[in-house]
mmCIF file of C-alpha atoms (C1' of nucleotides) in Angstrom:
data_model
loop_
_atom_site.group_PDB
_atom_site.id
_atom_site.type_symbol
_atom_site.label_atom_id
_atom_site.label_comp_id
_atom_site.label_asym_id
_atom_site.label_seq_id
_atom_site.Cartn_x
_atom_site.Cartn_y
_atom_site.Cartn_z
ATOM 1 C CA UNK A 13 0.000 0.000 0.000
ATOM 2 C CA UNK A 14 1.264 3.655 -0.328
ATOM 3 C CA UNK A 15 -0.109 6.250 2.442
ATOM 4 C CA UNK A 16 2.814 8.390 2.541
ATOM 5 C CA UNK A 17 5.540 9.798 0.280
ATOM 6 C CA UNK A 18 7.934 12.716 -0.606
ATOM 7 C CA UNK A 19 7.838 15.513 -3.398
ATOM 8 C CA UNK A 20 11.019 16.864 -3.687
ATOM 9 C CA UNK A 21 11.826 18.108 -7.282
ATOM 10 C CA UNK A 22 12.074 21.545 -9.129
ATOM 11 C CA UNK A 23 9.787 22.982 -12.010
ATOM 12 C CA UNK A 24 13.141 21.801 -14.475
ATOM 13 C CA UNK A 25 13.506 18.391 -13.475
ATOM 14 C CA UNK A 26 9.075 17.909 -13.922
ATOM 15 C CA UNK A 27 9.095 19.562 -16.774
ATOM 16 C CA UNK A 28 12.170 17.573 -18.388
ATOM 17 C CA UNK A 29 10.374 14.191 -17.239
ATOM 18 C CA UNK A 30 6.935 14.786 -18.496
ATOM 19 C CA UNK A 31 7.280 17.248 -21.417
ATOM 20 C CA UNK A 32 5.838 19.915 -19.751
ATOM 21 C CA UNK A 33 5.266 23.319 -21.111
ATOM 22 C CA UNK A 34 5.032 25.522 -18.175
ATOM 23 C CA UNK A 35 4.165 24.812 -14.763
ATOM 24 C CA UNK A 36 2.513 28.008 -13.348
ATOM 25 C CA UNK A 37 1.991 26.794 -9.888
ATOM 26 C CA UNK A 38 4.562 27.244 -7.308
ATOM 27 C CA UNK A 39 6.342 23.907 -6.088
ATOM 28 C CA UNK A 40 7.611 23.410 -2.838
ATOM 29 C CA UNK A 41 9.953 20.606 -1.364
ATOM 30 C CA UNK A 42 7.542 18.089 0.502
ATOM 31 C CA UNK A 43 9.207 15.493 3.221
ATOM 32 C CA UNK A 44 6.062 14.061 4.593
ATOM 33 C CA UNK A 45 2.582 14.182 2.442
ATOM 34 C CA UNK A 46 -0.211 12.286 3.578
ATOM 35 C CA UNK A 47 -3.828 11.364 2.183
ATOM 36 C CA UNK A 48 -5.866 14.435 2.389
ATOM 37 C CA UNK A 49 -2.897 17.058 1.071
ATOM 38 C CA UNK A 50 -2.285 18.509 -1.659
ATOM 39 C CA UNK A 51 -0.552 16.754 -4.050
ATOM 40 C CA UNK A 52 2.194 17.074 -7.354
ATOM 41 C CA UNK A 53 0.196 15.374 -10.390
ATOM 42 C CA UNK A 54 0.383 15.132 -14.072
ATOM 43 C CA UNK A 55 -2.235 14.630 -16.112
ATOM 44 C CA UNK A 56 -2.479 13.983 -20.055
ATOM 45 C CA UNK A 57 -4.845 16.007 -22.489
ATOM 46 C CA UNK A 58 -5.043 15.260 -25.649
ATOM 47 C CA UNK A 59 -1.368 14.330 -26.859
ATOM 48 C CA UNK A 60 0.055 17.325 -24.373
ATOM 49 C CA UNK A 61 0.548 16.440 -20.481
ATOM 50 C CA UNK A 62 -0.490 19.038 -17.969
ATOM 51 C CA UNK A 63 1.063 19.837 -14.416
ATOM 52 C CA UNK A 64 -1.998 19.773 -11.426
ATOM 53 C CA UNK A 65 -2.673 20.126 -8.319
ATOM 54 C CA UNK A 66 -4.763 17.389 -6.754
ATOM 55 C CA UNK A 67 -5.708 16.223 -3.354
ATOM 56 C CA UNK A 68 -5.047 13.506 -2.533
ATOM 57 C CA UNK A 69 -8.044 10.759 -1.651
ATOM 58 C CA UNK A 70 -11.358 10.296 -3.360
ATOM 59 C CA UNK A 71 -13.880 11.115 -0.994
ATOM 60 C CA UNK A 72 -16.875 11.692 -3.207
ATOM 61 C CA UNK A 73 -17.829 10.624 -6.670
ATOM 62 C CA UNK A 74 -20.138 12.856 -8.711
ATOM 63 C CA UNK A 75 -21.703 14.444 -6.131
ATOM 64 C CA UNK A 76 -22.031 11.332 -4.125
ATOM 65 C CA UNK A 77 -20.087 11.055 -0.819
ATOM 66 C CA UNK A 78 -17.938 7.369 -0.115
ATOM 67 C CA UNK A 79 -17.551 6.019 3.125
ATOM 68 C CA UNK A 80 -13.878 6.179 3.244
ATOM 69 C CA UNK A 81 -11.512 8.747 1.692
ATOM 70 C CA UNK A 82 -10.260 6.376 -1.445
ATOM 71 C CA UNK A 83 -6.530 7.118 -1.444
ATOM 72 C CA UNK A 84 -5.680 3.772 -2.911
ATOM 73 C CA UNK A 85 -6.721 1.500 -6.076
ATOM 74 C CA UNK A 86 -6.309 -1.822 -6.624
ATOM 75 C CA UNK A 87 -4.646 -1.843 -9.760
ATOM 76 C CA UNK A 88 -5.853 -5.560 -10.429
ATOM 77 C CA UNK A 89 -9.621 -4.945 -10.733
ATOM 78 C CA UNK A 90 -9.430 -1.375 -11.707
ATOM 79 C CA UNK A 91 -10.472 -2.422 -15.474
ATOM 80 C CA UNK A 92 -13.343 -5.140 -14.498
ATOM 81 C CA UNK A 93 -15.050 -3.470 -11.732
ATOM 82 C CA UNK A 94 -17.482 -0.132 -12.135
ATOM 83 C CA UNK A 95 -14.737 1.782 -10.142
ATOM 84 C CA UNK A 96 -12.558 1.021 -12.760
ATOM 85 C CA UNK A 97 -15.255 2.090 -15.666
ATOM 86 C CA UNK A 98 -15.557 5.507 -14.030
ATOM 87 C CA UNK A 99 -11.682 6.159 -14.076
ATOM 88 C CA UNK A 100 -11.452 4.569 -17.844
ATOM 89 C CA UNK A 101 -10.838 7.841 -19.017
ATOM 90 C CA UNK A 102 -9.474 9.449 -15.819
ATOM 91 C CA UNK A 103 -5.608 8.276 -15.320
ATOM 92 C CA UNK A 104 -2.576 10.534 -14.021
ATOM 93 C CA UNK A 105 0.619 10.032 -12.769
ATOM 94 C CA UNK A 106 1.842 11.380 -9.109
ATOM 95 C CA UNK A 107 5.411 11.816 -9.638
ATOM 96 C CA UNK A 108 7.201 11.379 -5.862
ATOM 97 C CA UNK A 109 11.038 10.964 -5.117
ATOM 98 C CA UNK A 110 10.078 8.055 -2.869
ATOM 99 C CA UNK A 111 7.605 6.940 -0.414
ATOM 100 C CA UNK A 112 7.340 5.355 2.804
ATOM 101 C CA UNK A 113 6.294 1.951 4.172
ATOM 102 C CA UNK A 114 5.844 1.002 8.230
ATOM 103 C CA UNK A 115 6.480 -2.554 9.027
ATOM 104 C CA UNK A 116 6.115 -3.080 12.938
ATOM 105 C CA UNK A 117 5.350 0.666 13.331
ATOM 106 C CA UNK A 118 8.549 1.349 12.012
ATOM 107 C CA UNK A 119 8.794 3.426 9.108
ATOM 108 C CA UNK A 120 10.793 2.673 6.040
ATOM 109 C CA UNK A 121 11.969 4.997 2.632
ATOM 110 C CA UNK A 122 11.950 3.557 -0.476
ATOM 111 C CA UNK A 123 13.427 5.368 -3.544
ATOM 112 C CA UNK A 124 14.656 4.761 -7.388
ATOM 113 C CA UNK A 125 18.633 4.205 -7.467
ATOM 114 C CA UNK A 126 18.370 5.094 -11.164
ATOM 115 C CA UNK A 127 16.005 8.248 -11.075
ATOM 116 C CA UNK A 128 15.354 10.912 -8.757
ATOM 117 C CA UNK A 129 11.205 10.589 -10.105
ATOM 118 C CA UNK A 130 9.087 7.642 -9.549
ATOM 119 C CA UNK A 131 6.258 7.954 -11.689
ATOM 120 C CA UNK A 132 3.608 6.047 -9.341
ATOM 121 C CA UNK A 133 -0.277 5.250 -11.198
ATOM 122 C CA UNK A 134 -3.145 7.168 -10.134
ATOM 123 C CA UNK A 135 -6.963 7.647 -11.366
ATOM 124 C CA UNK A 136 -8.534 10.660 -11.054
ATOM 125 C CA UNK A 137 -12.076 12.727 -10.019
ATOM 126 C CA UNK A 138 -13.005 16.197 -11.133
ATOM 127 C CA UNK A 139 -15.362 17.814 -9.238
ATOM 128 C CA UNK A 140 -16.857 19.739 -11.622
ATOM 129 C CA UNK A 141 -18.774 22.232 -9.240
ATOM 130 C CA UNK A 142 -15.583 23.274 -7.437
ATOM 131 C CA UNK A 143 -13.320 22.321 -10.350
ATOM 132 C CA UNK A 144 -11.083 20.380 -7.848
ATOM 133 C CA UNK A 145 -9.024 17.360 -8.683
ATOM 134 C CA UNK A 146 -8.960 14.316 -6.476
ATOM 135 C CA UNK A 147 -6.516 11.558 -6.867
ATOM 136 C CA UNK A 148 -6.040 7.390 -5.701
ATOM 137 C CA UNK A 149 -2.535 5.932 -5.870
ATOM 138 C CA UNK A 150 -2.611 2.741 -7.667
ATOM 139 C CA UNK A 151 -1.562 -0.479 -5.963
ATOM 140 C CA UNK A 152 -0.522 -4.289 -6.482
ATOM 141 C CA UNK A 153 0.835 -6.928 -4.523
ATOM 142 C CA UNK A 154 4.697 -6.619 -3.639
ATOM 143 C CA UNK A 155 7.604 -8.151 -4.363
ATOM 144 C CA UNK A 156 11.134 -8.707 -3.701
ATOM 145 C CA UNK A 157 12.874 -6.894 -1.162
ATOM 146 C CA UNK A 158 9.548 -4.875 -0.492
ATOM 147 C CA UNK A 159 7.630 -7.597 0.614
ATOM 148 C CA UNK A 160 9.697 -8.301 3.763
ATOM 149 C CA UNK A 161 7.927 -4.867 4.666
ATOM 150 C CA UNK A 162 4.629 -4.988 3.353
ATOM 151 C CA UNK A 163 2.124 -6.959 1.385
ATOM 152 C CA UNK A 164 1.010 -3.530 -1.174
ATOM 153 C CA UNK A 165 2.756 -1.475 -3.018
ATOM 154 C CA UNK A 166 2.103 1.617 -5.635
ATOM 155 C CA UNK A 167 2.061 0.470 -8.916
ATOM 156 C CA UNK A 168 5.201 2.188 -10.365
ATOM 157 C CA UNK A 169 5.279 3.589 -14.225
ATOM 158 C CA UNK A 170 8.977 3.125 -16.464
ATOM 159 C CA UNK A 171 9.439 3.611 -19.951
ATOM 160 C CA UNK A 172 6.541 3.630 -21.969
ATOM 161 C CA UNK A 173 4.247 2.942 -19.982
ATOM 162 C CA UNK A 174 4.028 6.381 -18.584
ATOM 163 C CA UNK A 175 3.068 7.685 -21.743
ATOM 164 C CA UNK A 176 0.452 4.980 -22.534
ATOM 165 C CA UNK A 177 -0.971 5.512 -18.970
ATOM 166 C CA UNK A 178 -1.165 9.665 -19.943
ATOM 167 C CA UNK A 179 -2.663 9.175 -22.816
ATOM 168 C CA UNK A 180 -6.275 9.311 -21.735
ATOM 169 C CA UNK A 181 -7.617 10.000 -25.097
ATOM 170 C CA UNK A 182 -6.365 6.887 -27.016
ATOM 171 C CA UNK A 183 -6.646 4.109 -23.919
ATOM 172 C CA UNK A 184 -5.841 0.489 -25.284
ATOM 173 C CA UNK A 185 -7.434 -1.825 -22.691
ATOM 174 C CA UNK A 186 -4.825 -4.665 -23.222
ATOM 175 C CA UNK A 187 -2.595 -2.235 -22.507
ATOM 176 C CA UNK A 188 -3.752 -0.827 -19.823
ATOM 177 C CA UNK A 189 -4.273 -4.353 -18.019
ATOM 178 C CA UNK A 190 -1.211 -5.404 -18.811
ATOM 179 C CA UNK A 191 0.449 -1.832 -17.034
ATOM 180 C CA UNK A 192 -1.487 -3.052 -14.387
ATOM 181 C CA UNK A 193 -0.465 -6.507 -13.504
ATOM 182 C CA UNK A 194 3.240 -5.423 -14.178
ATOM 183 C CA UNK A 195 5.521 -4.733 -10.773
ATOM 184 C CA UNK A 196 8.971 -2.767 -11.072
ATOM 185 C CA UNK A 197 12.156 -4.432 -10.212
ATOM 186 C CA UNK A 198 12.654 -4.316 -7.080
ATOM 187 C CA UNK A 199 16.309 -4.357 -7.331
ATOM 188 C CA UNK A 200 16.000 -1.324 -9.049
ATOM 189 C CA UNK A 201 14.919 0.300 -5.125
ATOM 190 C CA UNK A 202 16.704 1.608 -2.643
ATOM 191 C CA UNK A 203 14.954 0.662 0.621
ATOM 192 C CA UNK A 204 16.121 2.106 4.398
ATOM 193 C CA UNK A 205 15.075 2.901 7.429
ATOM 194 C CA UNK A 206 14.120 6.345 8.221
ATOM 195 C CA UNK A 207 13.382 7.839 11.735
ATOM 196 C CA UNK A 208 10.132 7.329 13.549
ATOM 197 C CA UNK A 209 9.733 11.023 13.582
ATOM 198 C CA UNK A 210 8.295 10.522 10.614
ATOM 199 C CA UNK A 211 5.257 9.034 11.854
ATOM 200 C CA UNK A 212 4.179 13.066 12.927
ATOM 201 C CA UNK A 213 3.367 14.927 10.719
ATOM 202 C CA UNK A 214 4.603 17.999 12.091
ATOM 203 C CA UNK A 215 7.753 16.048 10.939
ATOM 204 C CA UNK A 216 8.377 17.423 7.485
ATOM 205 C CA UNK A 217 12.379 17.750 6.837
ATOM 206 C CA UNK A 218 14.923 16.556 4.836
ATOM 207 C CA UNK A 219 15.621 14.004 8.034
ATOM 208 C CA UNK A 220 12.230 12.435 6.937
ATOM 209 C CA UNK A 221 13.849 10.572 4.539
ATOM 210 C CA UNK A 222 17.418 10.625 5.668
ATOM 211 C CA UNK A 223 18.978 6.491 5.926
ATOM 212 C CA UNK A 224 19.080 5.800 9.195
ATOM 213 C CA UNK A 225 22.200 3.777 10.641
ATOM 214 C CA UNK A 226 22.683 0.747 12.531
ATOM 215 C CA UNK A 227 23.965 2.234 15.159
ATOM 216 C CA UNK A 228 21.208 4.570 15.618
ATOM 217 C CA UNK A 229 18.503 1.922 15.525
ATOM 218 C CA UNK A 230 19.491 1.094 19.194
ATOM 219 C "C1'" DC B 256 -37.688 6.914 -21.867
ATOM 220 C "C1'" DC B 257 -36.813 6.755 -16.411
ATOM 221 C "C1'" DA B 258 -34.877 4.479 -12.118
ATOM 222 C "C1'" DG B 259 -31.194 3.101 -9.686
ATOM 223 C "C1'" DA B 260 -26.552 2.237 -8.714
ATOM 224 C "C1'" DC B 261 -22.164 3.946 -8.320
ATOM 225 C "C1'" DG B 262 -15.719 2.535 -3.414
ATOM 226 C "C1'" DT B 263 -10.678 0.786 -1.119
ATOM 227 C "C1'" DT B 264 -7.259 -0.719 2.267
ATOM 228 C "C1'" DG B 265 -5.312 -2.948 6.437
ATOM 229 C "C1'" DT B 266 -5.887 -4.999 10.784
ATOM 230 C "C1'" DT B 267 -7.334 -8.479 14.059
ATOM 231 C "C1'" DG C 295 -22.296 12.808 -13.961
ATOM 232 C "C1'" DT C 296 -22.813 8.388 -16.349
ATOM 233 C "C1'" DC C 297 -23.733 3.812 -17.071
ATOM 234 C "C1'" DT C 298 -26.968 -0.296 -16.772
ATOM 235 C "C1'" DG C 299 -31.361 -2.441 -16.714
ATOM 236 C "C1'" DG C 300 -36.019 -2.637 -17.750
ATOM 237 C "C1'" DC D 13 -0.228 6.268 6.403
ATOM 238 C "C1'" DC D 14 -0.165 7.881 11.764
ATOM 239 C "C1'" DA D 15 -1.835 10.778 15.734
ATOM 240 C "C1'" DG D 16 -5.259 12.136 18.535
ATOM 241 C "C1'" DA D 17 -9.753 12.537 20.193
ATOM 242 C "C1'" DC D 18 -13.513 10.226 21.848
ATOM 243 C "C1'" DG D 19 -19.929 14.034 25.856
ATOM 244 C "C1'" DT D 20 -24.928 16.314 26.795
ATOM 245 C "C1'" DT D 21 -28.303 19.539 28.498
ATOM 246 C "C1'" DG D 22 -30.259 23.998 29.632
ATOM 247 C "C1'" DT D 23 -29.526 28.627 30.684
ATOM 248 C "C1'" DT D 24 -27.966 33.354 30.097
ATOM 249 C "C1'" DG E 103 -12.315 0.278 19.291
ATOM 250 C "C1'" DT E 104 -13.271 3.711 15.853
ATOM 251 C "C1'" DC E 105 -13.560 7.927 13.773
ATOM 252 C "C1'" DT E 106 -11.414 12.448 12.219
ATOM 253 C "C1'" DG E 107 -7.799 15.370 10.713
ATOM 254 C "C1'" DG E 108 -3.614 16.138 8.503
#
DNA sequence: CCAGACGTTGTT
DNA sequence: GTCTGG
DNA sequence: CCAGACGTTGTT
DNA sequence: GTCTGG
């Protein structure tokens, strides 16, 4: 599962990643963003991708109010179910320099070794009455080194498949299923232990995600 | 045409 | 809002 | 995700 | 325990 990650890029590195034209919203460094924040997004119309800011969790769907603020998606029935239908058109990508994991209340950092972006899968609402964006991190079953922490994990975009996911105008369903059952290699992650100040909120520095050491674990 | 439905995760 | 079912 | 709170009535 | 807020 993802319920917590960093943002810590500048307009140039976004814009490089994604293509972007302009970004006219100011960007800040972000240690510690939960569900219910506002989050980095991009979002693909018609052959151009868009920078936006979203928050992030579902918590109402046309109008309709859910239960439970949706901050995940399981990526695996996100085509067959009717959740799925309503987000057909609806995909972004939350671009995060890692995010964090807690295994026995002990919080974890994981991170690309090849990229300071990880472009993790997300659906999308517009609220069309406020004109706000809501966002749901995708998520599949983990593997490798990650599962020794925990059992979900955000479905992670590479190569291509960022682009195909973007693309919200010209969706290929095989495609999109196979994006989905696809997990990164794990070998490709850096994962450490980070300090339990994390778990606060309050918490948001560049210790957040700072490896912690051996030593210090006593 | 109208009526009715429409959502996820982790934990124990 | 938008899709499905009748 | 974690942290923190978690209550009602009548009266002025 | 369970809900809310961030």
């Amino acid at each position: 599962m993802c319920g917590r990650f960093a943002q810590i890029y500048d307009d140039s590195a976004l814009k490089q990643e994604f293509q972007l034209e302009d970004i006219r919203e100011n960007i800040t460094n972000r240690f510690n963003i939960s569900p219910g924040m506002e989050v980095n997004t991009i979002i693909g119309v018609s052959d151009k991708n868009s920078f936006v800011k979203q928050h992030w969790g579902i918590n109402s769907i046309h109008g309709r109010e859910l239960d439970n603020l949706v901050f995940n998606t399981r990526s695996d029935t996100f085509i067959k179910d009717r959740f799925g239908k309503h987000f057909h058109k609806t995909r972004c990508i939350i671009p995060v320099s890692g995010f964090f994991e807690w295994n026995n209340k002990q919080p974890y950092f994981v991170k690309s070794l090849k990229n300071d972006i990880l472009s993790l899968a997300g659906v999308f609402i517009l609220d069309r009455r406020t004109n706000e964006y809501s966002c749901s991190v995708m998520t599949v079953n983990s593997i490798g080194q990650l599962s020794n922490i925990h059992e979900r994990m955000p479905l992670i975009l590479s190569g291509y498949d960022k682009i195909k996911w973007l693309n919200n105008s010209r969706s290929d369903v095989s495609d999109l299923e196979n994006i989905c059952l696809k997990r990164i290699d794990t070998t490709e992650l850096d994962i450490f232990r980070v300090t339990d100040r994390v778990n606060s909120l309050l918490h948001d520095s560049p210790q957040c995600i700072e490896k912690l050491n051996e030593n210090s674990l006593l």
